[in-house]
Amino acid sequence: MASGVRQWLLGLISLLAGYIAVAAAAANRQPHIIIIVADDLGFNDVGFHGSTQIPTPNIDALAYSGLILNNYYVQPICTPSRSALMTGKHPIHTGLNHDVIYGPQPYGLPLAEQLLPQYLLRHGYTTRHVGKWHLGMAIQELTPTYRGFISHLGYWGGHQDYYDHTGFLAHSTIGGSHPYGVSLSETLLPRHLGSLEYINHHVGKWHLGFFREAYTPTKRGFDSHFGYWSGRTDYFDHTALEQPGYWGYDLRRNMSVARDGYGQYSTDLFTNEAVTIISQHNTSQPLFLYLAHLAVHSGNPYAPLQAPADVVEKFSYIEDENRRKFAGMLWKLDESVGHVVTALDQRGMLQDSIILFTTDNGGPAAGFNQNAASNWPLRGVKASMWEGGVRGAGVLWSPAVARPGRVAPQMVHITDWLPTLLSAAGGDLSVLGSIDGIDMWETLTQGLTSPRKEFLINIDPVFNGAAVRIGDWKLMHKPQAYGHHWDGWFGPSGRNQTAPQAQLEVILQQVLHSPAAVAIKKILPHVFDNVKSLRLKAEVHCSPVPVNATQACNSVSSPCLFHIPSDPCEYRDLSHDRPEVVSYLKSRLQYYNKSAVPPRNKPWDPAANPKYWGYAWTNWKDYPVPPMSQGETIQYEENLFDDIYGDKRQ
């Protein structure tokens, strides 16, 4: 009997030891890291922030079973945000704080910077990049597979057509060869006057597009027109000499042009590649997958909003045509998230994964950048330092999150992801040196008080704008440089929808039965029990815009001060009420500015024109300069007028 008990105890001890060993191995296993970046996604474009206009069931499933990052900030525009994500440094410290890198500009994220995939590669990760790069391409060393990724399928520039994968860039006005114009969805003044029985005649300059007859004056409301369609003509012979835009194919598999992607919808193309990577991955090694979608960024100017017709038709209840097309683009993005989560589940990788879903900047609302995003009720749009430009839609998901299904109030900045994810991977953070990001892994997963108390929003010496957030306070001046109109508040709110498919109960059922939720419930079976209350906690509430709301913040000497927790929609400037706070925040801006490096922006190099490279965007600086016309050379020289720091002549 004693012998039997002894054997039973030994067996029990052995079994427990096995469980402990498995648990220890799981605890020590390096997690798979999946970063999904949505391009130009607005704060109000995700369902978990309260809108019912466009369902995002898979994204919402991640949010309701992970952490909704409700005090999360990104940069105002694309290249700066992506550089901050990859380096953990604020763009003022990499010279990428002004504007974006355009295809013909010969610079990029400095090669001296070590990027997240390079750190993870040293820790045994297989590093894959799918989608948008936008951190430089003039030389091969600036491109993804030279910056830590072992593979890349995607595009090097800032945008592309969703089907033909060409990228079109033009100077700031509509040139004679530019295939776009004022959107046909816009009703022009002569149309309105015509409805009042006016006879409308146009004489002289048009300059609003003429690549198709539908864009010309007599098709836009004028009964007659005598004049010229382009931007300028000779005063006597009436000829026009115009610089063309740059147009070329922008899809690469590693360093090779990927012509086989032509005609495939970008979101589907990138999703299929991501799923293939997951399905073929050796699960004994940790995976880092950086999936940076084109969606929901505008495509080329002649067809900015693109989605399959059958998907757009799902949203026939949305009256605004542009918002309806945008909804189709967003639906495909959400579908992609579901496919990725399902693929991780099918490979047995989901339970060991960290998934970060983030936008790169606020949404381009109300026609900004020919788009139809929504940041409601927040103020401003993409490319601004108003909350609508920098308060990001973000979700962190992982089985390591304690009490999953939470709204995280901790202040988080996009620079924090490099040290946070490297910490989660078991990396040594001491090798990072001087960075701006803070390790937030324990803070977020355990629900601790955030070590981050402040962050710089931006300092742009070219636009002479700056903003900083210290605690609850935000100070800024000249928050955007694209006209006072964009200082406003833009919808749609997405609330009070009457269509049956846009009712909250219908949408929540979509969430619970989404592919992402089905996969997640295998790991966290009861995590969706409090979805309604969680959704309410994640909303931002503001009263209607008051008539005495602060209209602008353009004075450098008298910047605006907002108390964000009580005034998230930035209605009331409190700078005159709290001068001591203004003084302190000004001192912090001065502190940050002391360490800023000059912006690296350089003028367009005409040698980058894809017409010299088989009509494909390429790393043109690695090749001999092609023969160019005198006009192109002059254009390059004249562009040096904005050489603020002298570095453009180097």
Short mmCIF file of N, CA and C in Angstrom, two decimals, residues 421-583:
data_model
loop_
_atom_site.label_atom_id
_atom_site.label_comp_id
_atom_site.label_asym_id
_atom_site.label_seq_id
_atom_site.Cartn_x
_atom_site.Cartn_y
_atom_site.Cartn_z
N LEU A 421 8.02 46.70 -27.39
CA LEU A 421 8.00 45.40 -28.06
C LEU A 421 9.32 44.67 -27.89
N LEU A 422 10.41 45.41 -27.86
CA LEU A 422 11.70 44.76 -27.61
C LEU A 422 11.74 44.19 -26.20
N SER A 423 11.14 44.89 -25.25
CA SER A 423 11.04 44.38 -23.88
C SER A 423 10.21 43.11 -23.84
N ALA A 424 9.08 43.10 -24.55
CA ALA A 424 8.23 41.91 -24.59
C ALA A 424 8.95 40.73 -25.20
N ALA A 425 9.90 41.02 -26.11
CA ALA A 425 10.67 39.96 -26.77
C ALA A 425 11.86 39.50 -25.94
N GLY A 426 12.03 40.09 -24.76
CA GLY A 426 13.14 39.70 -23.90
C GLY A 426 14.44 40.38 -24.24
N GLY A 427 14.37 41.50 -24.95
CA GLY A 427 15.57 42.19 -25.37
C GLY A 427 16.19 43.04 -24.27
N ASP A 428 17.46 43.36 -24.47
CA ASP A 428 18.20 44.21 -23.54
C ASP A 428 18.02 45.66 -23.98
N LEU A 429 17.27 46.43 -23.22
CA LEU A 429 16.96 47.81 -23.61
C LEU A 429 18.15 48.74 -23.46
N SER A 430 19.17 48.30 -22.76
CA SER A 430 20.34 49.18 -22.58
C SER A 430 21.06 49.43 -23.90
N VAL A 431 20.85 48.55 -24.89
CA VAL A 431 21.53 48.73 -26.17
C VAL A 431 20.88 49.83 -27.00
N LEU A 432 19.73 50.32 -26.58
CA LEU A 432 19.00 51.31 -27.38
C LEU A 432 19.61 52.69 -27.31
N GLY A 433 20.41 52.94 -26.28
CA GLY A 433 21.01 54.26 -26.16
C GLY A 433 19.96 55.32 -25.87
N SER A 434 20.19 56.50 -26.41
CA SER A 434 19.31 57.64 -26.15
C SER A 434 18.15 57.65 -27.15
N ILE A 435 16.98 57.26 -26.68
CA ILE A 435 15.78 57.31 -27.51
C ILE A 435 14.70 58.07 -26.74
N ASP A 436 13.62 58.37 -27.42
CA ASP A 436 12.52 59.11 -26.80
C ASP A 436 11.42 58.18 -26.28
N GLY A 437 11.37 56.95 -26.78
CA GLY A 437 10.35 56.01 -26.37
C GLY A 437 10.60 55.45 -24.98
N ILE A 438 9.52 54.99 -24.35
CA ILE A 438 9.56 54.41 -23.00
C ILE A 438 8.98 53.01 -23.06
N ASP A 439 9.59 52.08 -22.34
CA ASP A 439 9.07 50.71 -22.25
C ASP A 439 7.74 50.73 -21.49
N MET A 440 6.66 50.39 -22.20
CA MET A 440 5.32 50.42 -21.61
C MET A 440 4.73 49.02 -21.44
N TRP A 441 5.54 47.97 -21.61
CA TRP A 441 4.98 46.61 -21.62
C TRP A 441 4.29 46.27 -20.30
N GLU A 442 4.99 46.37 -19.19
CA GLU A 442 4.38 46.07 -17.90
C GLU A 442 3.26 47.05 -17.58
N THR A 443 3.47 48.31 -17.91
CA THR A 443 2.46 49.34 -17.65
C THR A 443 1.13 48.98 -18.30
N LEU A 444 1.18 48.59 -19.57
CA LEU A 444 -0.05 48.31 -20.30
C LEU A 444 -0.62 46.95 -19.96
N THR A 445 0.21 45.92 -19.95
CA THR A 445 -0.33 44.58 -19.73
C THR A 445 -0.85 44.39 -18.31
N GLN A 446 -0.25 45.09 -17.34
CA GLN A 446 -0.67 44.92 -15.94
C GLN A 446 -1.55 46.07 -15.45
N GLY A 447 -1.79 47.06 -16.28
CA GLY A 447 -2.65 48.17 -15.89
C GLY A 447 -2.03 49.08 -14.85
N LEU A 448 -0.73 49.35 -14.98
CA LEU A 448 -0.03 50.18 -14.00
C LEU A 448 -0.06 51.65 -14.41
N THR A 449 0.36 52.51 -13.51
CA THR A 449 0.44 53.94 -13.81
C THR A 449 1.52 54.17 -14.86
N SER A 450 1.21 55.00 -15.82
CA SER A 450 2.15 55.22 -16.92
C SER A 450 3.36 56.02 -16.48
N PRO A 451 4.57 55.57 -16.87
CA PRO A 451 5.75 56.38 -16.59
C PRO A 451 5.85 57.60 -17.51
N ARG A 452 5.06 57.60 -18.57
CA ARG A 452 5.08 58.74 -19.49
C ARG A 452 4.18 59.84 -18.96
N LYS A 453 4.75 61.02 -18.80
CA LYS A 453 4.00 62.17 -18.30
C LYS A 453 3.92 63.29 -19.33
N GLU A 454 4.68 63.18 -20.40
CA GLU A 454 4.68 64.23 -21.41
C GLU A 454 5.21 63.68 -22.72
N PHE A 455 4.96 64.40 -23.79
CA PHE A 455 5.57 64.09 -25.08
C PHE A 455 5.50 65.32 -25.97
N LEU A 456 6.46 65.42 -26.83
CA LEU A 456 6.46 66.46 -27.87
C LEU A 456 5.56 66.01 -29.00
N ILE A 457 4.65 66.87 -29.41
CA ILE A 457 3.83 66.54 -30.59
C ILE A 457 4.65 66.81 -31.84
N ASN A 458 5.13 68.01 -32.00
CA ASN A 458 6.07 68.27 -33.10
C ASN A 458 6.62 69.68 -32.99
N ILE A 459 7.77 69.88 -33.61
CA ILE A 459 8.32 71.20 -33.88
C ILE A 459 8.66 71.21 -35.36
N ASP A 460 8.02 72.08 -36.12
CA ASP A 460 8.25 72.17 -37.56
C ASP A 460 8.82 73.56 -37.86
N PRO A 461 10.13 73.66 -38.05
CA PRO A 461 10.74 74.98 -38.27
C PRO A 461 10.42 75.59 -39.62
N VAL A 462 9.95 74.78 -40.57
CA VAL A 462 9.59 75.31 -41.88
C VAL A 462 8.23 75.99 -41.82
N PHE A 463 7.24 75.32 -41.22
CA PHE A 463 5.91 75.92 -41.04
C PHE A 463 5.83 76.80 -39.79
N ASN A 464 6.89 76.74 -38.97
CA ASN A 464 6.96 77.52 -37.73
C ASN A 464 5.83 77.14 -36.78
N GLY A 465 5.53 75.86 -36.72
CA GLY A 465 4.50 75.35 -35.82
C GLY A 465 5.10 74.44 -34.77
N ALA A 466 4.45 74.38 -33.61
CA ALA A 466 4.95 73.51 -32.54
C ALA A 466 3.82 73.20 -31.58
N ALA A 467 3.93 72.04 -30.92
CA ALA A 467 2.95 71.65 -29.91
C ALA A 467 3.59 70.65 -28.96
N VAL A 468 3.16 70.71 -27.69
CA VAL A 468 3.68 69.81 -26.67
C VAL A 468 2.55 69.47 -25.71
N ARG A 469 2.59 68.25 -25.17
CA ARG A 469 1.61 67.81 -24.17
C ARG A 469 2.37 67.48 -22.89
N ILE A 470 2.00 68.15 -21.81
CA ILE A 470 2.60 67.90 -20.50
C ILE A 470 1.45 67.60 -19.54
N GLY A 471 1.38 66.37 -19.05
CA GLY A 471 0.27 66.01 -18.18
C GLY A 471 -1.06 66.20 -18.89
N ASP A 472 -1.94 66.97 -18.30
CA ASP A 472 -3.26 67.21 -18.89
C ASP A 472 -3.28 68.38 -19.86
N TRP A 473 -2.16 69.09 -19.98
CA TRP A 473 -2.15 70.34 -20.72
C TRP A 473 -1.47 70.19 -22.09
N LYS A 474 -2.00 70.95 -23.04
CA LYS A 474 -1.45 70.96 -24.40
C LYS A 474 -1.26 72.41 -24.84
N LEU A 475 -0.06 72.72 -25.27
CA LEU A 475 0.28 74.05 -25.77
C LEU A 475 0.64 73.94 -27.23
N MET A 476 0.16 74.88 -28.05
CA MET A 476 0.54 74.81 -29.46
C MET A 476 0.34 76.16 -30.15
N HIS A 477 1.09 76.31 -31.24
CA HIS A 477 0.90 77.45 -32.14
C HIS A 477 1.10 76.98 -33.58
N LYS A 478 0.35 77.58 -34.47
CA LYS A 478 0.36 77.22 -35.90
C LYS A 478 0.25 75.71 -36.07
N PRO A 479 -0.85 75.12 -35.65
CA PRO A 479 -0.97 73.65 -35.66
C PRO A 479 -1.05 73.03 -37.04
N GLN A 480 -1.33 73.82 -38.07
CA GLN A 480 -1.33 73.27 -39.43
C GLN A 480 -1.09 74.41 -40.41
N ALA A 481 -0.68 74.05 -41.62
CA ALA A 481 -0.24 75.05 -42.60
C ALA A 481 -1.03 75.00 -43.90
N TYR A 482 -2.26 74.50 -43.83
CA TYR A 482 -3.02 74.30 -45.07
C TYR A 482 -4.29 75.13 -45.14
N GLY A 483 -4.34 76.23 -44.39
CA GLY A 483 -5.49 77.11 -44.46
C GLY A 483 -6.39 76.98 -43.24
N HIS A 484 -6.97 78.10 -42.84
CA HIS A 484 -7.77 78.16 -41.62
C HIS A 484 -8.96 77.19 -41.66
N HIS A 485 -9.45 76.89 -42.85
CA HIS A 485 -10.60 75.99 -42.96
C HIS A 485 -10.36 74.67 -42.23
N TRP A 486 -9.12 74.19 -42.24
CA TRP A 486 -8.82 72.88 -41.65
C TRP A 486 -8.62 72.94 -40.15
N ASP A 487 -8.86 74.12 -39.54
CA ASP A 487 -8.82 74.23 -38.09
C ASP A 487 -10.14 73.81 -37.45
N GLY A 488 -11.09 73.36 -38.25
CA GLY A 488 -12.43 73.10 -37.73
C GLY A 488 -12.66 71.68 -37.25
N TRP A 489 -13.93 71.34 -37.09
CA TRP A 489 -14.37 70.02 -36.62
C TRP A 489 -15.14 69.36 -37.76
N PHE A 490 -14.81 68.13 -38.06
CA PHE A 490 -15.36 67.48 -39.25
C PHE A 490 -15.93 66.11 -38.90
N GLY A 491 -17.10 65.84 -39.46
CA GLY A 491 -17.75 64.55 -39.28
C GLY A 491 -17.43 63.65 -40.45
N PRO A 492 -18.30 62.65 -40.65
CA PRO A 492 -19.56 62.45 -39.96
C PRO A 492 -19.38 61.82 -38.58
N SER A 493 -20.42 62.00 -37.74
CA SER A 493 -20.34 61.42 -36.41
C SER A 493 -20.56 59.91 -36.46
N GLY A 494 -21.35 59.44 -37.43
CA GLY A 494 -21.62 58.01 -37.54
C GLY A 494 -22.61 57.50 -36.51
N ARG A 495 -23.21 58.40 -35.75
CA ARG A 495 -24.22 58.01 -34.77
C ARG A 495 -25.62 58.17 -35.37
N ASN A 496 -26.60 57.58 -34.70
CA ASN A 496 -28.00 57.73 -35.10
C ASN A 496 -28.27 57.27 -36.53
N GLN A 497 -27.60 56.20 -36.93
CA GLN A 497 -27.85 55.64 -38.25
C GLN A 497 -29.21 54.94 -38.27
N THR A 498 -29.94 55.08 -39.37
CA THR A 498 -31.28 54.48 -39.45
C THR A 498 -31.31 53.18 -40.24
N ALA A 499 -30.28 52.90 -41.03
CA ALA A 499 -30.27 51.67 -41.82
C ALA A 499 -30.23 50.45 -40.90
N PRO A 500 -30.96 49.39 -41.22
CA PRO A 500 -30.97 48.19 -40.36
C PRO A 500 -29.58 47.63 -40.11
N GLN A 501 -28.73 47.63 -41.13
CA GLN A 501 -27.40 47.04 -40.99
C GLN A 501 -26.45 47.92 -40.16
N ALA A 502 -26.89 49.13 -39.82
CA ALA A 502 -26.05 50.03 -39.03
C ALA A 502 -26.56 50.19 -37.60
N GLN A 503 -27.42 49.29 -37.17
CA GLN A 503 -27.92 49.33 -35.79
C GLN A 503 -26.92 48.65 -34.85
N LEU A 504 -26.82 49.17 -33.66
CA LEU A 504 -25.78 48.72 -32.73
C LEU A 504 -25.86 47.23 -32.46
N GLU A 505 -27.06 46.68 -32.24
CA GLU A 505 -27.17 45.26 -31.93
C GLU A 505 -26.69 44.40 -33.10
N VAL A 506 -26.99 44.84 -34.31
CA VAL A 506 -26.53 44.11 -35.50
C VAL A 506 -25.01 44.15 -35.58
N ILE A 507 -24.45 45.32 -35.32
CA ILE A 507 -23.00 45.48 -35.40
C ILE A 507 -22.29 44.66 -34.33
N LEU A 508 -22.82 44.64 -33.13
CA LEU A 508 -22.18 43.86 -32.07
C LEU A 508 -22.24 42.37 -32.36
N GLN A 509 -23.31 41.91 -33.00
CA GLN A 509 -23.36 40.51 -33.42
C GLN A 509 -22.31 40.22 -34.48
N GLN A 510 -22.07 41.19 -35.36
CA GLN A 510 -21.01 41.02 -36.36
C GLN A 510 -19.66 40.88 -35.68
N VAL A 511 -19.44 41.67 -34.64
CA VAL A 511 -18.19 41.58 -33.90
C VAL A 511 -18.03 40.20 -33.29
N LEU A 512 -19.06 39.73 -32.60
CA LEU A 512 -18.99 38.47 -31.87
C LEU A 512 -18.82 37.27 -32.79
N HIS A 513 -19.27 37.40 -34.04
CA HIS A 513 -19.17 36.30 -34.99
C HIS A 513 -18.11 36.55 -36.07
N SER A 514 -17.31 37.56 -35.88
CA SER A 514 -16.25 37.86 -36.85
C SER A 514 -15.17 36.79 -36.80
N PRO A 515 -14.43 36.61 -37.89
CA PRO A 515 -13.33 35.63 -37.87
C PRO A 515 -12.33 35.89 -36.74
N ALA A 516 -12.04 37.16 -36.45
CA ALA A 516 -11.10 37.45 -35.37
C ALA A 516 -11.66 37.00 -34.03
N ALA A 517 -12.94 37.29 -33.76
CA ALA A 517 -13.55 36.90 -32.49
C ALA A 517 -13.63 35.39 -32.34
N VAL A 518 -13.95 34.70 -33.42
CA VAL A 518 -14.03 33.23 -33.38
C VAL A 518 -12.67 32.64 -32.96
N ALA A 519 -11.60 33.19 -33.52
CA ALA A 519 -10.26 32.70 -33.17
C ALA A 519 -9.90 33.06 -31.73
N ILE A 520 -10.20 34.28 -31.33
CA ILE A 520 -9.83 34.77 -29.99
C ILE A 520 -10.56 34.00 -28.90
N LYS A 521 -11.83 33.66 -29.14
CA LYS A 521 -12.62 32.96 -28.11
C LYS A 521 -12.07 31.58 -27.78
N LYS A 522 -11.25 31.01 -28.66
CA LYS A 522 -10.61 29.74 -28.35
C LYS A 522 -9.59 29.90 -27.22
N ILE A 523 -9.05 31.10 -27.09
CA ILE A 523 -8.05 31.39 -26.07
C ILE A 523 -8.67 32.09 -24.88
N LEU A 524 -9.58 33.02 -25.16
CA LEU A 524 -10.23 33.82 -24.12
C LEU A 524 -11.74 33.69 -24.28
N PRO A 525 -12.32 32.61 -23.80
CA PRO A 525 -13.72 32.29 -24.12
C PRO A 525 -14.74 33.28 -23.59
N HIS A 526 -14.45 34.00 -22.51
CA HIS A 526 -15.45 34.88 -21.91
C HIS A 526 -15.09 36.36 -22.05
N VAL A 527 -14.16 36.67 -22.94
CA VAL A 527 -13.63 38.03 -22.99
C VAL A 527 -14.61 39.03 -23.58
N PHE A 528 -15.62 38.56 -24.30
CA PHE A 528 -16.55 39.48 -24.96
C PHE A 528 -17.84 39.69 -24.15
N ASP A 529 -17.82 39.42 -22.87
CA ASP A 529 -19.04 39.50 -22.07
C ASP A 529 -19.49 40.93 -21.80
N ASN A 530 -18.57 41.90 -21.88
CA ASN A 530 -18.92 43.28 -21.50
C ASN A 530 -18.64 44.27 -22.63
N VAL A 531 -18.96 43.88 -23.83
CA VAL A 531 -18.63 44.69 -25.00
C VAL A 531 -19.33 46.05 -24.97
N LYS A 532 -20.61 46.07 -24.62
CA LYS A 532 -21.36 47.33 -24.65
C LYS A 532 -20.78 48.37 -23.70
N SER A 533 -20.50 47.96 -22.48
CA SER A 533 -19.95 48.91 -21.51
C SER A 533 -18.56 49.36 -21.91
N LEU A 534 -17.79 48.47 -22.48
CA LEU A 534 -16.44 48.82 -22.93
C LEU A 534 -16.50 49.84 -24.06
N ARG A 535 -17.43 49.65 -24.96
CA ARG A 535 -17.60 50.57 -26.08
C ARG A 535 -17.93 51.97 -25.57
N LEU A 536 -18.80 52.06 -24.58
CA LEU A 536 -19.18 53.36 -24.02
C LEU A 536 -17.98 54.05 -23.37
N LYS A 537 -17.15 53.26 -22.68
CA LYS A 537 -15.97 53.83 -22.02
C LYS A 537 -14.96 54.37 -23.03
N ALA A 538 -14.96 53.81 -24.23
CA ALA A 538 -13.96 54.20 -25.22
C ALA A 538 -14.36 55.43 -26.02
N GLU A 539 -15.60 55.88 -25.88
CA GLU A 539 -16.05 57.04 -26.64
C GLU A 539 -15.51 58.34 -26.04
N VAL A 540 -15.32 59.32 -26.91
CA VAL A 540 -14.98 60.68 -26.48
C VAL A 540 -16.24 61.53 -26.64
N HIS A 541 -16.63 62.21 -25.57
CA HIS A 541 -17.86 63.00 -25.60
C HIS A 541 -17.53 64.49 -25.49
N CYS A 542 -18.15 65.25 -26.37
CA CYS A 542 -18.02 66.71 -26.35
C CYS A 542 -19.39 67.31 -26.62
N SER A 543 -19.65 68.46 -26.03
CA SER A 543 -20.87 69.19 -26.34
C SER A 543 -20.77 69.75 -27.76
N PRO A 544 -21.87 70.21 -28.35
CA PRO A 544 -21.78 70.84 -29.68
C PRO A 544 -20.79 72.01 -29.66
N VAL A 545 -20.21 72.30 -30.80
CA VAL A 545 -19.21 73.36 -30.90
C VAL A 545 -19.85 74.69 -30.46
N PRO A 546 -19.32 75.32 -29.41
CA PRO A 546 -19.91 76.58 -28.95
C PRO A 546 -19.60 77.73 -29.90
N VAL A 547 -20.44 78.73 -29.87
CA VAL A 547 -20.26 79.87 -30.78
C VAL A 547 -18.99 80.65 -30.44
N ASN A 548 -18.55 80.56 -29.19
CA ASN A 548 -17.35 81.30 -28.79
C ASN A 548 -16.11 80.42 -28.75
N ALA A 549 -16.15 79.29 -29.46
CA ALA A 549 -14.98 78.40 -29.49
C ALA A 549 -13.78 79.12 -30.09
N THR A 550 -12.61 78.82 -29.56
CA THR A 550 -11.37 79.38 -30.10
C THR A 550 -11.26 79.04 -31.58
N GLN A 551 -11.05 80.03 -32.41
CA GLN A 551 -11.07 79.82 -33.86
C GLN A 551 -9.73 79.42 -34.45
N ALA A 552 -8.65 79.91 -33.89
CA ALA A 552 -7.33 79.61 -34.46
C ALA A 552 -6.26 79.78 -33.39
N CYS A 553 -5.09 79.20 -33.68
CA CYS A 553 -3.96 79.28 -32.74
C CYS A 553 -2.69 79.58 -33.52
N ASN A 554 -2.70 80.68 -34.24
CA ASN A 554 -1.61 80.95 -35.18
C ASN A 554 -0.56 81.91 -34.66
N SER A 555 -0.70 82.39 -33.44
CA SER A 555 0.27 83.33 -32.90
C SER A 555 1.39 82.59 -32.19
N VAL A 556 2.61 82.78 -32.69
CA VAL A 556 3.77 82.14 -32.06
C VAL A 556 4.01 82.73 -30.68
N SER A 557 3.82 84.05 -30.55
CA SER A 557 4.08 84.71 -29.27
C SER A 557 2.98 84.45 -28.24
N SER A 558 1.74 84.14 -28.75
CA SER A 558 0.63 83.87 -27.83
C SER A 558 -0.01 82.53 -28.20
N PRO A 559 0.65 81.43 -27.87
CA PRO A 559 0.11 80.12 -28.25
C PRO A 559 -1.15 79.78 -27.46
N CYS A 560 -1.88 78.80 -27.95
CA CYS A 560 -3.10 78.34 -27.30
C CYS A 560 -2.76 77.28 -26.25
N LEU A 561 -3.57 77.24 -25.21
CA LEU A 561 -3.43 76.25 -24.15
C LEU A 561 -4.77 75.56 -23.95
N PHE A 562 -4.76 74.23 -24.00
CA PHE A 562 -5.99 73.46 -23.82
C PHE A 562 -5.80 72.44 -22.70
N HIS A 563 -6.86 72.23 -21.92
CA HIS A 563 -6.88 71.19 -20.90
C HIS A 563 -7.60 69.99 -21.50
N ILE A 564 -6.85 69.01 -21.96
CA ILE A 564 -7.39 67.94 -22.81
C ILE A 564 -8.41 67.05 -22.09
N PRO A 565 -8.21 66.62 -20.85
CA PRO A 565 -9.23 65.76 -20.23
C PRO A 565 -10.61 66.40 -20.16
N SER A 566 -10.68 67.70 -19.87
CA SER A 566 -11.98 68.37 -19.77
C SER A 566 -12.41 68.99 -21.09
N ASP A 567 -11.49 69.12 -22.02
CA ASP A 567 -11.80 69.76 -23.30
C ASP A 567 -11.09 69.02 -24.44
N PRO A 568 -11.45 67.74 -24.65
CA PRO A 568 -10.75 66.95 -25.68
C PRO A 568 -10.97 67.46 -27.09
N CYS A 569 -12.02 68.27 -27.29
CA CYS A 569 -12.30 68.78 -28.63
C CYS A 569 -11.74 70.18 -28.85
N GLU A 570 -10.96 70.66 -27.89
CA GLU A 570 -10.20 71.91 -28.03
C GLU A 570 -11.09 73.09 -28.41
N TYR A 571 -12.07 73.33 -27.56
CA TYR A 571 -12.97 74.46 -27.75
C TYR A 571 -12.42 75.76 -27.13
N ARG A 572 -11.80 75.64 -25.96
CA ARG A 572 -11.51 76.83 -25.17
C ARG A 572 -10.03 76.99 -24.88
N ASP A 573 -9.46 78.04 -25.41
CA ASP A 573 -8.07 78.39 -25.13
C ASP A 573 -7.98 79.01 -23.73
N LEU A 574 -7.17 78.39 -22.87
CA LEU A 574 -7.05 78.85 -21.48
C LEU A 574 -5.73 79.56 -21.22
N SER A 575 -5.05 79.99 -22.27
CA SER A 575 -3.73 80.59 -22.08
C SER A 575 -3.77 81.86 -21.23
N HIS A 576 -4.84 82.65 -21.33
CA HIS A 576 -4.93 83.87 -20.53
C HIS A 576 -5.29 83.57 -19.08
N ASP A 577 -5.96 82.43 -18.86
CA ASP A 577 -6.34 82.06 -17.50
C ASP A 577 -5.20 81.40 -16.73
N ARG A 578 -4.31 80.72 -17.44
CA ARG A 578 -3.25 79.96 -16.77
C ARG A 578 -1.87 80.33 -17.35
N PRO A 579 -1.42 81.57 -17.16
CA PRO A 579 -0.12 81.98 -17.74
C PRO A 579 1.05 81.19 -17.18
N GLU A 580 0.93 80.71 -15.93
CA GLU A 580 2.04 79.95 -15.35
C GLU A 580 2.21 78.60 -16.05
N VAL A 581 1.08 78.01 -16.50
CA VAL A 581 1.16 76.75 -17.24
C VAL A 581 1.75 77.01 -18.63
N VAL A 582 1.33 78.10 -19.25
CA VAL A 582 1.88 78.47 -20.55
C VAL A 582 3.39 78.64 -20.46
N SER A 583 3.84 79.32 -19.43
CA SER A 583 5.27 79.57 -19.26
C SER A 583 6.04 78.25 -19.13
#
